Short mmCIF file of C-alpha atoms and ligand atoms in Angstrom, two decimals:
data_model
loop_
_atom_site.label_atom_id
_atom_site.label_comp_id
_atom_site.label_asym_id
_atom_site.label_seq_id
_atom_site.Cartn_x
_atom_site.Cartn_y
_atom_site.Cartn_z
CA MET A 1 23.40 1.10 3.20
CA THR A 2 22.21 -2.33 5.28
CA GLY A 3 20.56 -4.93 3.56
CA ASP A 4 16.51 -5.06 3.74
CA GLY A 5 16.57 -7.71 6.53
CA THR A 6 18.90 -5.71 8.68
CA ARG A 7 17.15 -2.70 8.16
CA ALA A 8 13.51 -4.71 8.79
CA VAL A 9 14.81 -5.98 11.91
CA HIS A 10 16.13 -2.41 13.53
CA ALA A 11 14.11 0.08 11.79
CA GLY A 12 12.88 2.33 14.17
CA VAL A 13 14.44 0.06 17.45
CA PRO A 14 15.79 2.64 19.56
CA THR A 15 19.54 2.60 21.14
CA PRO A 16 19.33 -0.25 23.45
CA GLU A 17 18.68 1.04 27.33
CA PRO A 18 20.02 -0.96 30.22
CA TYR A 19 17.11 -3.22 31.62
CA GLU A 20 14.32 -1.52 29.08
CA PRO A 21 12.76 -3.96 26.65
CA PRO A 22 14.36 -3.65 22.62
CA LEU A 23 11.15 -2.38 21.32
CA PRO A 24 9.54 -0.27 23.80
CA GLY A 25 5.59 -1.06 24.68
CA PRO A 26 3.05 1.33 23.54
CA VAL A 27 2.51 4.42 25.31
CA PHE A 28 -1.22 4.97 26.22
CA ALA A 29 -1.51 8.91 27.17
CA ALA A 30 -4.14 11.32 26.40
CA HIS A 31 -1.65 14.10 27.40
CA PHE A 32 1.73 14.10 28.81
CA HIS A 33 3.21 15.65 31.97
CA LEU A 34 3.95 19.33 30.58
CA PRO A 35 6.17 21.91 32.60
CA GLY A 36 6.47 25.25 30.76
CA ASP A 37 6.28 25.70 26.96
CA PRO A 38 4.49 23.48 24.75
CA ALA A 39 6.75 24.49 22.52
CA VAL A 40 9.76 22.97 23.30
CA ALA A 41 8.30 19.91 24.90
CA PRO A 42 8.65 16.33 22.58
CA TYR A 43 5.17 15.48 23.52
CA ALA A 44 2.23 17.50 25.13
CA TYR A 45 -0.87 16.36 23.96
CA GLY A 46 -1.84 12.75 22.38
CA ARG A 47 -3.68 13.79 19.05
CA GLN A 48 -0.24 15.98 18.13
CA GLY A 49 2.35 13.29 19.11
CA ASN A 50 2.82 10.42 20.62
CA PRO A 51 6.26 8.16 21.08
CA THR A 52 5.36 5.02 19.54
CA TRP A 53 4.26 6.91 16.52
CA THR A 54 7.78 8.35 16.61
CA ALA A 55 9.48 4.86 16.96
CA LEU A 56 7.19 3.84 14.31
CA GLU A 57 7.48 6.57 11.79
CA LYS A 58 11.41 6.29 12.16
CA ALA A 59 11.00 2.54 10.75
CA ILE A 60 8.55 3.55 8.08
CA ALA A 61 11.07 6.38 6.88
CA ALA A 62 13.95 4.24 7.09
CA LEU A 63 12.32 1.32 4.84
CA GLU A 64 10.99 4.07 2.56
CA SER A 65 14.05 5.95 2.37
CA PRO A 66 17.20 4.53 3.36
CA ASP A 67 20.04 6.62 2.05
CA GLN A 68 18.20 10.35 3.07
CA ASP A 69 16.36 11.66 5.74
CA ALA A 70 12.76 10.95 4.99
CA GLU A 71 9.75 11.75 7.75
CA ALA A 72 6.87 9.40 7.53
CA ILE A 73 3.50 10.93 9.26
CA VAL A 74 1.29 7.54 10.44
CA PHE A 75 -2.34 7.55 10.12
CA PRO A 76 -5.31 5.28 11.17
CA SER A 77 -5.95 4.07 7.86
CA GLY A 78 -5.03 3.87 4.08
CA MET A 79 -7.53 6.36 3.36
CA ALA A 80 -6.96 9.02 5.95
CA ALA A 81 -3.41 9.17 4.62
CA ILE A 82 -4.94 9.38 1.22
CA SER A 83 -7.20 12.29 2.48
CA ALA A 84 -4.50 14.06 3.95
CA VAL A 85 -2.82 14.37 0.99
CA LEU A 86 -5.57 14.75 -1.67
CA LEU A 87 -7.79 16.99 0.90
CA GLY A 88 -4.70 18.56 2.59
CA LEU A 89 -3.01 19.84 -0.06
CA LEU A 90 -5.54 20.56 -2.91
CA ARG A 91 -7.19 24.12 -2.97
CA PRO A 92 -10.51 24.99 -4.82
CA GLY A 93 -9.32 25.91 -8.21
CA ASP A 94 -6.36 23.14 -8.55
CA ALA A 95 -6.24 20.50 -11.04
CA ALA A 96 -5.24 16.75 -10.01
CA VAL A 97 -4.41 13.64 -12.05
CA LEU A 98 -5.77 10.28 -10.93
CA PRO A 99 -6.00 6.46 -12.15
CA ASP A 100 -9.42 5.65 -12.76
CA ASP A 101 -7.79 1.95 -12.39
CA ALA A 102 -6.94 2.52 -8.66
CA TYR A 103 -8.04 1.16 -5.34
CA GLN A 104 -11.99 0.82 -5.20
CA MET A 105 -12.64 3.79 -2.80
CA MET A 106 -10.71 6.47 -5.19
CA PRO A 107 -13.55 7.45 -7.49
CA ARG A 108 -15.59 8.58 -4.00
CA VAL A 109 -11.90 10.54 -3.36
CA ARG A 110 -12.40 12.10 -6.87
CA GLU A 111 -15.96 12.83 -6.28
CA ARG A 112 -15.39 14.92 -3.16
CA LEU A 113 -12.52 16.58 -4.47
CA ALA A 114 -14.61 17.41 -7.54
CA SER A 115 -17.22 18.83 -5.13
CA LEU A 116 -14.75 21.36 -3.39
CA GLY A 117 -13.86 23.00 -6.56
CA VAL A 118 -11.06 21.05 -7.99
CA THR A 119 -10.52 19.99 -11.40
CA VAL A 120 -10.13 15.88 -11.80
CA ARG A 121 -8.37 14.63 -14.58
CA THR A 122 -8.19 10.88 -14.62
CA ALA A 123 -6.55 8.30 -17.08
CA PRO A 124 -5.42 4.38 -16.74
CA THR A 125 -2.39 3.42 -15.24
CA GLY A 126 -0.97 1.26 -18.24
CA GLY A 127 0.54 3.09 -21.67
CA ASP A 128 0.70 6.90 -22.02
CA ALA A 129 -2.34 8.59 -20.82
CA GLN A 130 -1.35 9.75 -17.55
CA LEU A 131 1.68 11.69 -19.17
CA ASP A 132 -1.10 13.27 -21.59
CA ALA A 133 -3.29 14.06 -18.66
CA LEU A 134 -1.16 16.74 -17.28
CA ASP A 135 -1.27 19.86 -17.59
CA ASP A 136 -0.17 23.76 -16.33
CA ASP A 137 -2.59 23.48 -13.66
CA THR A 138 -1.86 20.18 -12.58
CA ARG A 139 -0.79 20.37 -8.78
CA VAL A 140 -0.94 16.69 -7.78
CA LEU A 141 -0.44 13.48 -9.78
CA TRP A 142 -1.46 10.62 -7.86
CA LEU A 143 0.07 7.35 -9.50
CA GLU A 144 -0.85 3.85 -7.78
CA THR A 145 1.34 1.33 -9.39
CA PRO A 146 0.97 -2.00 -9.00
CA ALA A 147 -2.65 -1.02 -9.73
CA ASN A 148 -4.93 -2.25 -7.40
CA PRO A 149 -7.23 -5.02 -8.43
CA GLY A 150 -5.79 -4.93 -12.37
CA LEU A 151 -1.93 -4.68 -11.74
CA ASP A 152 -1.08 -2.71 -14.54
CA VAL A 153 2.26 -0.63 -14.05
CA CYS A 154 3.19 2.99 -14.89
CA ASP A 155 6.88 4.45 -14.93
CA ILE A 156 6.81 6.75 -11.94
CA ARG A 157 10.63 8.09 -12.68
CA ARG A 158 9.01 9.09 -15.89
CA LEU A 159 6.25 10.84 -14.98
CA ALA A 160 7.28 12.22 -11.91
CA ASP A 161 10.17 13.90 -14.17
CA ALA A 162 7.04 15.44 -16.51
CA ALA A 163 4.87 16.25 -13.79
CA HIS A 164 7.49 18.63 -11.95
CA ALA A 165 8.01 20.26 -15.03
CA ARG A 166 4.89 21.72 -14.62
CA GLY A 167 5.59 22.02 -11.07
CA ALA A 168 3.10 19.61 -9.63
CA VAL A 169 3.45 17.24 -6.39
CA VAL A 170 4.04 13.60 -7.35
CA ALA A 171 2.52 10.64 -4.54
CA VAL A 172 2.38 7.27 -5.45
CA ASP A 173 -0.05 4.71 -3.24
CA ASN A 174 2.74 2.17 -2.57
CA THR A 175 0.51 -0.45 -0.51
CA LEU A 176 1.19 -3.31 -2.82
CA ALA A 177 4.53 -3.18 -3.55
CA THR A 178 5.41 -2.31 -0.14
CA PRO A 179 9.24 -0.36 0.25
CA PHE A 180 10.95 -3.31 -0.30
CA GLY A 181 9.07 -4.03 -3.74
CA GLN A 182 9.53 -0.38 -4.73
CA ARG A 183 11.08 2.72 -3.34
CA PRO A 184 8.81 5.68 -4.87
CA LEU A 185 10.68 8.56 -3.65
CA ASP A 186 14.24 6.75 -5.29
CA LEU A 187 11.97 6.71 -8.40
CA GLY A 188 11.08 10.43 -8.13
CA ALA A 189 8.17 10.75 -6.48
CA ASP A 190 7.59 13.68 -3.66
CA LEU A 191 5.41 11.50 -1.40
CA SER A 192 5.11 7.66 -0.93
CA VAL A 193 1.40 6.91 0.41
CA ALA A 194 0.60 3.51 1.53
CA SER A 195 -2.28 1.64 3.58
CA GLY A 196 -0.01 -0.35 6.31
CA THR A 197 -3.23 -2.42 6.54
CA LYS A 198 -1.86 -4.96 3.98
CA ALA A 199 1.26 -6.06 3.62
CA LEU A 200 3.54 -3.71 5.69
CA ASN A 201 1.52 -5.16 9.00
CA GLY A 202 0.85 -8.32 7.37
CA HIS A 203 -1.24 -9.67 10.18
CA GLY A 204 -4.71 -9.04 9.12
CA ASP A 205 -5.25 -7.43 12.75
CA VAL A 206 -4.50 -3.61 12.57
CA LEU A 207 -5.64 -0.61 10.23
CA LEU A 208 -2.79 1.81 9.34
CA GLY A 209 -1.61 4.44 6.56
CA TYR A 210 0.96 6.58 6.07
CA VAL A 211 2.58 9.36 4.29
CA VAL A 212 6.42 9.25 3.57
CA CYS A 213 8.41 12.50 1.98
CA ARG A 214 11.75 14.13 2.15
CA ASP A 215 10.35 17.56 1.74
CA LYS A 216 10.48 19.32 5.44
CA GLU A 217 7.58 22.03 4.36
CA LEU A 218 5.21 19.27 2.65
CA ALA A 219 5.76 16.69 5.56
CA ALA A 220 4.77 19.69 8.01
CA ARG A 221 1.39 20.53 6.11
CA ILE A 222 0.79 16.77 6.14
CA ARG A 223 1.30 16.88 9.68
CA ALA A 224 -0.45 19.58 10.61
CA TRP A 225 -3.49 18.04 8.80
CA ARG A 226 -3.41 15.07 11.10
CA THR A 227 -3.77 17.34 14.32
CA GLU A 228 -6.50 19.63 12.49
CA VAL A 229 -8.48 16.81 11.57
CA GLY A 230 -7.63 14.71 14.40
CA ALA A 231 -7.35 11.23 12.05
CA ILE A 232 -4.64 9.63 14.60
CA LEU A 233 -3.63 5.89 15.10
CA GLY A 234 -4.00 4.13 18.30
CA PRO A 235 -0.85 3.31 20.13
CA MET A 236 -1.56 -0.31 20.51
CA GLU A 237 -1.96 -0.71 16.56
CA ALA A 238 1.15 1.86 16.10
CA TRP A 239 3.05 -0.82 18.61
CA LEU A 240 1.95 -3.66 16.76
CA ALA A 241 2.39 -2.61 13.25
CA HIS A 242 6.14 -1.84 14.63
CA ARG A 243 6.53 -5.30 16.01
CA GLY A 244 5.10 -6.57 12.12
CA ILE A 245 8.00 -4.92 10.48
CA ALA A 246 10.81 -7.26 11.77
CA THR A 247 9.51 -9.72 9.68
CA LEU A 248 8.20 -7.79 6.66
CA HIS A 249 11.49 -8.30 4.38
CA LEU A 250 10.65 -12.28 5.26
CA ARG A 251 7.45 -12.07 4.64
CA VAL A 252 7.30 -10.28 1.16
CA GLU A 253 10.33 -12.14 -0.10
CA ARG A 254 8.28 -15.54 0.45
CA GLN A 255 5.07 -14.49 -0.57
CA ALA A 256 5.97 -12.95 -3.61
CA ALA A 257 8.16 -16.04 -4.35
CA ASN A 258 4.81 -17.76 -3.56
CA ALA A 259 2.51 -15.41 -5.84
CA LEU A 260 4.98 -16.21 -8.92
CA ALA A 261 4.88 -20.18 -8.38
CA VAL A 262 0.67 -19.68 -8.23
CA ALA A 263 0.61 -17.44 -11.08
CA ARG A 264 2.77 -19.65 -13.03
CA ALA A 265 0.56 -22.77 -12.16
CA LEU A 266 -2.58 -20.88 -12.79
CA ARG A 267 -1.05 -20.21 -16.34
CA GLU A 268 -1.36 -23.63 -17.83
CA ARG A 269 -5.02 -23.82 -16.93
CA PRO A 270 -7.84 -23.05 -19.75
CA GLU A 271 -10.59 -22.15 -17.56
CA VAL A 272 -7.98 -18.96 -16.22
CA THR A 273 -8.13 -16.11 -18.26
CA GLY A 274 -6.79 -12.69 -18.00
CA LEU A 275 -4.11 -13.88 -15.96
CA ARG A 276 -2.24 -11.05 -14.13
CA HIS A 277 1.30 -10.88 -12.14
CA PRO A 278 3.93 -8.30 -12.58
CA GLY A 279 6.66 -11.07 -12.15
CA LEU A 280 5.39 -13.45 -14.71
CA PRO A 281 7.83 -12.85 -17.48
CA ASP A 282 5.30 -12.44 -20.66
CA ASP A 283 3.05 -10.22 -18.26
CA PRO A 284 2.46 -6.86 -20.04
CA SER A 285 3.92 -5.03 -17.26
CA HIS A 286 6.66 -7.09 -16.47
CA ALA A 287 9.52 -5.53 -18.51
CA LEU A 288 8.44 -2.11 -16.60
CA ALA A 289 8.05 -3.71 -13.22
CA ALA A 290 11.31 -5.18 -13.54
CA ARG A 291 12.73 -1.84 -14.11
CA GLN A 292 11.49 -0.40 -11.19
CA MET A 293 10.44 -2.64 -8.67
CA ARG A 294 12.63 -5.20 -6.98
CA LEU A 295 9.91 -7.93 -5.72
CA PHE A 296 6.45 -8.34 -7.57
CA GLY A 297 4.37 -8.17 -4.71
CA CYS A 298 2.08 -10.83 -3.64
CA VAL A 299 -1.35 -10.27 -5.86
CA VAL A 300 -2.33 -12.69 -8.58
CA SER A 301 -5.34 -11.30 -10.35
CA PHE A 302 -7.06 -13.53 -13.00
CA THR A 303 -11.13 -14.25 -14.40
CA LEU A 304 -13.13 -17.15 -14.17
CA PRO A 305 -15.87 -18.18 -16.95
CA GLY A 306 -18.80 -16.11 -14.83
CA ARG A 307 -19.73 -15.50 -11.47
CA GLU A 308 -21.38 -18.84 -10.63
CA PHE A 309 -17.48 -20.46 -11.49
CA ALA A 310 -15.83 -17.95 -9.60
CA ASP A 311 -18.29 -18.39 -6.26
CA ARG A 312 -17.69 -22.47 -6.53
CA PHE A 313 -13.98 -22.19 -6.57
CA LEU A 314 -13.94 -19.71 -3.58
CA ASP A 315 -16.51 -22.21 -2.11
CA ALA A 316 -13.98 -25.18 -2.40
CA LEU A 317 -11.07 -23.79 -1.62
CA ARG A 318 -9.49 -25.02 1.94
CA ILE A 319 -6.03 -23.18 2.53
CA VAL A 320 -6.79 -19.78 0.56
CA GLY A 321 -9.67 -18.26 2.87
CA ASP A 322 -12.33 -15.92 1.27
CA ALA A 323 -11.71 -12.59 2.47
CA THR A 324 -11.23 -9.13 1.20
CA SER A 325 -8.08 -7.41 1.76
CA PHE A 326 -4.24 -8.79 0.66
CA GLY A 327 -0.83 -8.67 1.86
CA GLY A 328 -1.52 -10.95 4.86
CA VAL A 329 0.50 -14.14 5.87
CA ARG A 330 -2.75 -16.23 5.23
CA SER A 331 -3.83 -16.78 1.57
CA THR A 332 -7.03 -15.12 0.80
CA ALA A 333 -8.98 -14.40 -2.48
CA GLU A 334 -11.72 -12.79 -3.54
CA ARG A 335 -14.63 -12.56 -6.46
CA ARG A 336 -13.39 -8.61 -6.37
CA GLY A 337 -17.28 -7.79 -8.47
CA ARG A 338 -18.99 -8.49 -5.20
CA TRP A 339 -18.18 -4.86 -3.99
CA GLY A 340 -19.66 -3.68 -7.10
CA GLY A 341 -16.64 -0.78 -7.04
CA ASP A 342 -14.54 -2.15 -9.75
CA PRO A 343 -14.50 -2.13 -13.36
CA VAL A 344 -13.83 -5.94 -13.70
CA PRO A 345 -15.55 -8.57 -15.00
CA GLU A 346 -17.69 -10.88 -12.82
CA GLY A 347 -15.61 -13.88 -12.54
CA PHE A 348 -12.51 -11.73 -11.73
CA VAL A 349 -10.66 -13.16 -8.83
CA ARG A 350 -7.92 -11.14 -6.72
CA LEU A 351 -5.70 -13.58 -4.99
CA SER A 352 -3.58 -12.55 -1.95
CA VAL A 353 -0.86 -15.07 -1.90
CA GLY A 354 0.84 -15.63 1.97
CA VAL A 355 3.44 -17.59 3.48
CA GLU A 356 2.35 -21.03 3.59
CA ASP A 357 4.02 -23.58 1.46
CA ALA A 358 3.71 -22.51 -2.49
CA ASP A 359 3.09 -26.26 -3.21
CA ASP A 360 -0.24 -26.37 -0.63
CA ILE A 361 -1.74 -23.40 -2.30
CA VAL A 362 -1.07 -24.42 -5.69
CA ALA A 363 -2.50 -27.66 -4.69
CA ASP A 364 -5.81 -25.94 -2.96
CA LEU A 365 -6.16 -23.50 -6.35
CA LEU A 366 -6.24 -26.23 -8.56
CA ARG A 367 -8.16 -28.43 -6.40
CA ALA A 368 -10.91 -26.02 -6.65
CA LEU A 369 -10.92 -25.53 -9.89
CA ASP A 370 -11.32 -28.42 -10.75
CA ALA A 371 -14.36 -28.65 -8.32
CA ALA A 372 -15.50 -25.72 -9.42
CA ALA A 373 -16.01 -27.15 -13.13
CA ARG A 374 -18.21 -30.33 -12.05
C1 PLP B 1 -6.48 -1.19 1.03
C2 PLP B 1 -6.22 0.02 0.54
C3 PLP B 1 -6.13 1.24 0.34
C4 PLP B 1 -7.13 1.69 1.38
O1 PLP B 1 -6.43 1.37 3.04
P1 PLP B 1 -7.09 1.55 4.35
O2 PLP B 1 -6.31 0.89 5.33
O3 PLP B 1 -8.09 0.17 4.01
O4 PLP B 1 -8.07 2.01 4.65
C5 PLP B 1 -5.42 2.23 -0.47
N1 PLP B 1 -4.89 2.31 -1.14
C6 PLP B 1 -4.83 0.55 -1.73
C7 PLP B 1 -4.37 0.12 -3.40
C8 PLP B 1 -5.26 0.03 -0.96
O5 PLP B 1 -5.09 -1.58 -1.29
#
């Protein structure tokens, strides 16, 4: 197996053709010339397939599953990918186990599943509650690790083994870690699902989602869902994301190193409480994270003394932007409570560390803390 950098640069890039671009440009086509039988045509109609998706899907599959053949299916957002798995695979009467500390849209997804007659059990990502929530009727176990924004981590291998013993499919939201941080399929999961809007694209200019799996039948069902529901990615977005993957290893390594430097600096500040980053040696998730992750991600979360303090802090930042989302090359932070969807204190800040110089980010954060205290 080649190294991460070599894989990132070459993932999904076709064999060189004389006088063709190394990464072919986006193919804009609602339909393709179609002589004869559509069953043997690689491309026929734009909702079914597009060569620009195919190249991106090969790239993502090569990152999530370098040693074995896996299939990736791309979607126009992370939520479209999540819906394809949960709404596409679960039927009335089935049961599913989902985290209660996951991405802020997940409670809405749980409500929708319940309204369709799916029994939903929830459990926090840390501890053993997810294991205890599994039952013989569980068809899907959904994990998000590290969980956004609380950054608890769960043991994918252990949970996947327990869920498989009950006949459940195991899906992991791999958005925060990225495939260079963690490979859920190698840890026993059936599906690795992610929002590529975050670090995978990394430039804050594309929304994207994907599902990767090794099982051909499962992949076919997810692909069929996309064709039937019509949740399709634009070719321009697909191409931009593929172009960005060439630097994914550089970005995520730099961001993880910067995030650790930032977390170490924030740890020294008395006004910072509840500091979390899985790479910090004394983080409650560190031992487990160190076993299953290769990089600990770019997110650092912490709590400041109240809403006003946090707002003054965010206002005073100059390099770190006040914006939602994470994983981009530019550092951003936000008071997560402003959305009202996460069970977090009013002063809770989710910080996404970018690729700027660590010293500059740290100086900006420490200066803004001083300004907020005045
Ligand atoms: C952002 C995010 C999603 C949703 O992705 P979109 O691309 O915004 O639809 C899902 N899971 C996690 C962990 C996320 O951070």
